Short mmCIF file of C-alpha atoms in Angstrom, two decimals:
data_model
loop_
_atom_site.label_atom_id
_atom_site.label_comp_id
_atom_site.label_asym_id
_atom_site.label_seq_id
_atom_site.Cartn_x
_atom_site.Cartn_y
_atom_site.Cartn_z
CA UNK A 1 -36.49 53.35 -8.42
CA UNK A 2 -37.05 53.69 -4.93
CA UNK A 3 -38.01 57.16 -3.27
CA UNK A 4 -35.98 56.67 -0.24
CA UNK A 5 -34.09 59.74 0.45
CA UNK A 6 -30.04 58.71 -0.44
CA UNK A 7 -28.84 58.96 3.29
CA UNK A 8 -31.38 56.17 4.80
CA UNK A 9 -30.92 52.81 2.55
CA UNK A 10 -30.50 49.77 3.61
CA UNK A 11 -26.87 47.80 1.35
CA UNK A 12 -23.81 48.67 1.33
CA UNK A 13 -21.28 51.68 -0.40
CA UNK A 14 -17.67 51.02 -0.91
CA UNK A 15 -15.24 53.72 0.30
CA UNK A 16 -11.65 53.57 0.56
CA UNK A 17 -10.85 50.34 -0.08
CA UNK A 18 -13.87 48.58 1.73
CA UNK A 19 -17.73 47.81 2.30
CA UNK A 20 -19.41 49.78 4.35
CA UNK A 21 -23.72 49.75 5.18
CA UNK A 22 -25.19 52.34 3.71
CA UNK A 23 -26.19 54.70 6.65
CA UNK A 24 -22.33 54.12 7.82
CA UNK A 25 -20.49 55.83 4.59
CA UNK A 26 -20.13 59.31 5.92
CA UNK A 27 -17.60 62.21 6.19
CA UNK A 28 -16.67 64.91 8.86
CA UNK A 29 -18.32 68.12 8.15
CA UNK A 30 -15.09 70.19 7.32
CA UNK A 31 -14.29 67.90 4.75
CA UNK A 32 -13.14 70.23 2.25
CA UNK A 33 -14.53 69.05 -0.96
CA UNK A 34 -17.70 70.04 0.86
CA UNK A 35 -16.72 73.59 1.40
CA UNK A 36 -15.12 74.15 -2.00
CA UNK A 37 -16.21 72.04 -4.15
CA UNK A 38 -12.78 69.84 -4.29
CA UNK A 39 -14.76 66.50 -5.54
CA UNK A 40 -14.70 64.37 -9.00
CA UNK A 41 -16.93 62.54 -9.44
CA UNK A 42 -18.70 59.82 -12.99
CA UNK A 43 -21.92 58.56 -13.26
CA UNK A 44 -22.25 55.08 -15.08
CA UNK A 45 -24.61 52.93 -16.32
CA UNK A 46 -25.20 49.08 -15.66
CA UNK A 47 -27.20 47.03 -18.36
CA UNK A 48 -28.01 43.36 -17.69
CA UNK A 49 -25.26 43.34 -14.88
CA UNK A 50 -22.85 44.59 -17.37
CA UNK A 51 -21.61 48.13 -16.62
CA UNK A 52 -21.14 50.47 -20.35
CA UNK A 53 -18.23 52.05 -21.03
CA UNK A 54 -17.07 51.28 -17.87
CA UNK A 55 -13.56 52.04 -18.49
CA UNK A 56 -14.27 55.18 -19.97
CA UNK A 57 -15.69 56.04 -17.27
CA UNK A 58 -12.62 54.98 -14.72
CA UNK A 59 -10.46 57.22 -17.11
CA UNK A 60 -12.12 60.41 -17.45
CA UNK A 61 -12.38 59.86 -13.44
CA UNK A 62 -8.81 60.17 -12.57
CA UNK A 63 -8.03 63.01 -15.58
CA UNK A 64 -11.22 65.09 -13.62
CA UNK A 65 -8.61 64.56 -10.98
CA UNK A 66 -5.75 65.56 -12.13
CA UNK A 67 -7.12 68.73 -13.45
CA UNK A 68 -8.53 69.64 -9.92
CA UNK A 69 -4.74 68.60 -8.68
CA UNK A 70 -5.33 65.43 -7.25
CA UNK A 71 -4.45 62.02 -7.97
CA UNK A 72 -6.67 59.41 -7.90
CA UNK A 73 -5.61 56.93 -5.68
CA UNK A 74 -6.61 53.70 -7.41
CA UNK A 75 -5.85 53.14 -11.88
CA UNK A 76 -7.91 53.15 -14.18
CA UNK A 77 -8.34 49.34 -14.26
CA UNK A 78 -9.18 49.13 -10.07
CA UNK A 79 -11.53 51.59 -10.24
CA UNK A 80 -13.39 49.23 -12.61
CA UNK A 81 -13.24 46.42 -10.61
CA UNK A 82 -14.37 48.17 -7.37
CA UNK A 83 -17.46 49.19 -9.59
CA UNK A 84 -18.19 45.91 -10.34
CA UNK A 85 -17.68 44.75 -7.34
CA UNK A 86 -20.29 47.04 -6.17
CA UNK A 87 -22.79 45.95 -8.79
CA UNK A 88 -22.42 42.62 -7.28
CA UNK A 89 -22.88 43.40 -3.82
CA UNK A 90 -25.86 45.34 -4.75
CA UNK A 91 -27.74 42.40 -6.13
CA UNK A 92 -29.13 44.54 -9.08
CA UNK A 93 -28.49 44.07 -12.96
CA UNK A 94 -29.80 47.46 -13.99
CA UNK A 95 -28.86 50.79 -11.84
CA UNK A 96 -26.67 53.77 -11.85
CA UNK A 97 -22.71 53.60 -10.46
CA UNK A 98 -21.44 56.61 -8.81
CA UNK A 99 -17.67 56.46 -8.44
CA UNK A 100 -16.52 59.34 -6.81
CA UNK A 101 -13.06 60.92 -5.13
CA UNK A 102 -12.53 63.97 -3.19
CA UNK A 103 -10.19 66.06 -0.54
CA UNK A 104 -10.60 65.52 2.66
CA UNK A 105 -10.78 67.07 6.01
CA UNK A 106 -6.93 67.18 7.32
CA UNK A 107 -6.67 70.87 6.26
CA UNK A 108 -9.59 73.28 6.30
CA UNK A 109 -8.90 76.54 3.90
CA UNK A 110 -8.55 77.14 -0.19
CA UNK A 111 -4.78 75.28 0.02
CA UNK A 112 -5.19 71.96 0.33
CA UNK A 113 -2.46 69.67 -0.37
CA UNK A 114 -1.81 67.55 2.05
CA UNK A 115 -5.47 66.37 2.36
CA UNK A 116 -5.84 62.84 1.61
CA UNK A 117 -7.82 62.27 -1.41
CA UNK A 118 -10.79 59.67 -0.86
CA UNK A 119 -13.10 57.35 -3.04
CA UNK A 120 -16.74 55.83 -3.16
CA UNK A 121 -18.57 53.66 -5.11
CA UNK A 122 -22.55 53.78 -5.10
CA UNK A 123 -24.85 51.87 -7.16
CA UNK A 124 -28.63 52.57 -6.72
CA UNK A 125 -31.59 50.61 -8.93
CA UNK A 126 -32.27 53.33 -11.81
CA UNK A 127 -35.02 53.83 -14.57
CA UNK A 128 -35.66 56.30 -17.29
CA UNK A 129 -34.37 60.02 -16.11
CA UNK A 130 -37.57 61.27 -17.78
CA UNK A 131 -40.86 60.34 -17.65
CA UNK A 132 -42.59 58.97 -20.76
CA UNK A 133 -39.38 60.04 -22.98
CA UNK A 134 -40.40 59.44 -26.36
CA UNK A 135 -43.33 61.73 -26.08
CA UNK A 136 -40.34 64.30 -25.82
CA UNK A 137 -39.29 67.05 -22.91
CA UNK A 138 -39.51 70.58 -22.68
CA UNK A 139 -36.69 73.09 -22.33
CA UNK A 140 -36.23 76.46 -21.32
CA UNK A 141 -33.34 79.14 -21.59
CA UNK A 142 -31.10 78.90 -19.00
CA UNK A 143 -30.38 82.24 -17.07
CA UNK A 144 -26.36 80.91 -16.25
CA UNK A 145 -23.91 80.39 -19.20
CA UNK A 146 -21.59 77.61 -19.59
CA UNK A 147 -18.01 79.74 -18.44
CA UNK A 148 -15.01 80.39 -20.32
CA UNK A 149 -12.14 77.56 -20.70
CA UNK A 150 -9.39 79.89 -19.01
CA UNK A 151 -12.12 80.83 -15.59
CA UNK A 152 -12.50 76.85 -14.88
CA UNK A 153 -11.32 73.35 -15.82
CA UNK A 154 -13.92 72.51 -17.94
CA UNK A 155 -12.65 69.36 -18.82
CA UNK A 156 -13.12 67.87 -15.40
CA UNK A 157 -16.47 66.33 -14.36
CA UNK A 158 -16.00 68.71 -10.95
CA UNK A 159 -18.45 69.07 -8.40
CA UNK A 160 -17.96 72.73 -8.56
CA UNK A 161 -18.88 73.07 -11.92
CA UNK A 162 -22.37 71.90 -10.97
CA UNK A 163 -23.45 74.73 -9.15
CA UNK A 164 -24.34 76.53 -12.14
CA UNK A 165 -26.25 73.71 -13.57
CA UNK A 166 -28.26 72.63 -10.25
CA UNK A 167 -29.38 76.79 -10.25
CA UNK A 168 -30.09 76.11 -13.95
CA UNK A 169 -32.68 72.93 -13.34
CA UNK A 170 -34.07 74.41 -10.21
CA UNK A 171 -35.10 77.53 -12.21
CA UNK A 172 -36.05 75.61 -15.10
CA UNK A 173 -38.99 73.01 -12.85
CA UNK A 174 -40.03 75.95 -11.32
CA UNK A 175 -41.05 77.54 -15.04
CA UNK A 176 -42.88 73.90 -15.31
CA UNK A 177 -40.34 73.19 -17.94
CA UNK A 178 -38.50 69.23 -17.14
CA UNK A 179 -34.69 71.10 -18.39
CA UNK A 180 -32.62 73.91 -19.01
CA UNK A 181 -30.24 75.11 -22.45
CA UNK A 182 -27.60 76.84 -21.48
CA UNK A 183 -25.46 78.69 -23.24
CA UNK A 184 -22.04 79.58 -23.36
CA UNK A 185 -19.84 82.71 -22.79
CA UNK A 186 -19.90 83.46 -26.32
CA UNK A 187 -23.68 83.16 -26.57
CA UNK A 188 -23.55 79.95 -28.26
CA UNK A 189 -26.23 76.65 -28.15
CA UNK A 190 -23.65 74.63 -25.46
CA UNK A 191 -25.74 71.84 -23.48
CA UNK A 192 -28.55 71.34 -20.84
CA UNK A 193 -27.53 71.04 -17.13
CA UNK A 194 -26.62 67.17 -17.81
CA UNK A 195 -26.49 66.35 -21.03
CA UNK A 196 -25.31 67.47 -24.33
CA UNK A 197 -27.89 68.39 -27.18
CA UNK A 198 -28.13 67.37 -30.65
CA UNK A 199 -30.13 69.27 -33.58
CA UNK A 200 -31.74 67.75 -37.02
CA UNK A 201 -32.19 69.55 -40.10
CA UNK A 202 -32.80 67.53 -43.49
CA UNK A 203 -31.73 64.36 -42.43
CA UNK A 204 -28.04 65.65 -41.17
CA UNK A 205 -26.97 65.89 -37.46
CA UNK A 206 -25.74 68.92 -35.91
CA UNK A 207 -24.37 69.19 -32.10
CA UNK A 208 -21.90 72.33 -30.27
CA UNK A 209 -18.72 72.04 -30.91
CA UNK A 210 -16.62 70.53 -27.88
CA UNK A 211 -14.37 73.01 -27.04
CA UNK A 212 -15.48 73.96 -23.84
CA UNK A 213 -17.84 71.04 -22.98
CA UNK A 214 -17.05 67.81 -20.83
CA UNK A 215 -15.73 65.72 -23.54
CA UNK A 216 -19.19 63.22 -23.29
CA UNK A 217 -19.08 59.35 -23.66
CA UNK A 218 -22.77 59.30 -24.91
CA UNK A 219 -21.92 61.84 -26.88
CA UNK A 220 -18.80 60.45 -28.27
CA UNK A 221 -21.05 56.43 -28.57
CA UNK A 222 -23.79 59.18 -30.82
CA UNK A 223 -21.28 60.05 -32.89
CA UNK A 224 -20.54 56.46 -33.46
CA UNK A 225 -24.11 55.30 -33.67
CA UNK A 226 -24.17 57.85 -36.50
CA UNK A 227 -21.38 56.98 -38.44
CA UNK A 228 -22.81 53.68 -38.46
CA UNK A 229 -26.23 54.48 -39.76
CA UNK A 230 -24.05 56.98 -42.55
CA UNK A 231 -25.09 59.88 -41.08
CA UNK A 232 -23.20 63.30 -41.87
CA UNK A 233 -22.73 64.89 -38.31
CA UNK A 234 -21.90 69.31 -37.75
CA UNK A 235 -20.23 69.69 -35.04
CA UNK A 236 -19.88 73.18 -35.19
CA UNK A 237 -20.59 76.84 -33.24
CA UNK A 238 -25.14 77.08 -32.84
CA UNK A 239 -26.32 79.92 -32.77
CA UNK A 240 -30.10 80.41 -30.79
CA UNK A 241 -31.29 82.41 -33.55
CA UNK A 242 -31.37 79.33 -35.25
CA UNK A 243 -33.34 77.10 -33.27
CA UNK A 244 -36.62 77.41 -35.41
CA UNK A 245 -34.60 75.51 -38.47
CA UNK A 246 -34.56 72.40 -36.78
CA UNK A 247 -37.06 69.25 -37.65
CA UNK A 248 -35.80 67.57 -34.52
CA UNK A 249 -34.14 67.58 -31.33
CA UNK A 250 -32.64 65.25 -28.75
CA UNK A 251 -30.21 65.57 -25.47
CA UNK A 252 -27.91 62.77 -24.76
CA UNK A 253 -25.90 61.33 -21.13
CA UNK A 254 -25.27 58.46 -19.03
CA UNK A 255 -28.65 59.05 -16.83
CA UNK A 256 -30.52 60.60 -20.25
CA UNK A 257 -29.60 58.25 -22.82
CA UNK A 258 -31.35 59.74 -25.85
CA UNK A 259 -33.98 61.66 -25.15
CA UNK A 260 -36.44 63.29 -27.92
CA UNK A 261 -37.40 67.16 -27.24
CA UNK A 262 -40.43 68.58 -28.17
CA UNK A 263 -39.80 72.24 -27.00
CA UNK A 264 -37.66 74.92 -26.54
CA UNK A 265 -39.73 77.40 -24.95
CA UNK A 266 -41.48 79.03 -28.66
CA UNK A 267 -39.36 76.12 -30.55
CA UNK A 268 -41.64 72.62 -31.40
CA UNK A 269 -40.09 70.00 -32.31
CA UNK A 270 -41.52 66.22 -33.78
CA UNK A 271 -39.71 63.74 -33.07
CA UNK A 272 -39.36 61.56 -36.19
CA UNK A 273 -37.38 58.63 -37.63
CA UNK A 274 -34.05 59.54 -36.80
CA UNK A 275 -34.75 60.45 -33.84
CA UNK A 276 -36.14 56.96 -33.00
CA UNK A 277 -34.21 55.32 -34.97
CA UNK A 278 -30.78 56.43 -32.37
CA UNK A 279 -32.69 55.62 -29.37
CA UNK A 280 -33.22 52.01 -30.59
CA UNK A 281 -29.83 51.65 -31.81
CA UNK A 282 -28.31 53.10 -28.81
CA UNK A 283 -30.64 50.95 -26.43
CA UNK A 284 -29.38 47.97 -28.47
CA UNK A 285 -26.07 48.72 -28.25
CA UNK A 286 -26.18 49.12 -24.16
CA UNK A 287 -28.00 45.90 -24.49
CA UNK A 288 -25.23 44.63 -26.33
CA UNK A 289 -27.85 43.68 -29.41
CA UNK A 290 -25.56 45.88 -31.34
CA UNK A 291 -21.83 46.15 -31.72
CA UNK A 292 -19.86 49.01 -33.34
#
């Protein structure tokens, strides 16, 4: 990965049907999404020149738009192709792919039904989300909670829904932790700021129910890998007072892949054989060395 600022790089971004120079990919300051959070996005990963689970991501982008009240102006197959073309244009083999769509700037106000829906795709080099991830990362408990499903469209990957994630991640970093673990509005274990979480006890996986969480594509992949290994998975309500009962823990997401956790505040975990096996299986799957 490069440390160059994201607004000042060489290359191209696909935007509203054409490639533009990276530095020229701009929007108006009165864009509705900038003020009211009316944007949706995806995070895809390319491995060895191929984007993993691409169509799943494209379909979720379209569904997220619908949940926010607008239609992304492309089909899933068209989005797939644009992502492939943008990856090819970048010349990268392993990369992060970011398709996103948003309400434009024709109207300014809470209501903006007449605003044009724009779409763009950017690609950049990407390594591990966390340095030395097999060492295990550290989590603190977040102050902010995931809200109830009747307060937000919780199944949308919407820009505005990430405000509490940013606040929680910043607070975790300020305290010296790698990330934050969020509870939901009922006080149950929910997820990290950009990843789902799994625990291990007595050879079985435990993960929070998905009733208020984004339908995670990596989470679904991990469930399939667990089935492939014959592991029992308990998708259920998990409460904070259970944290001391688990022996291993890991988080999963497109950016994080499968990353072990070694500490959640005072609770310590040791990445064991089961976690290592899951990490290896996922790596083999995305590099097309394993088929499910």
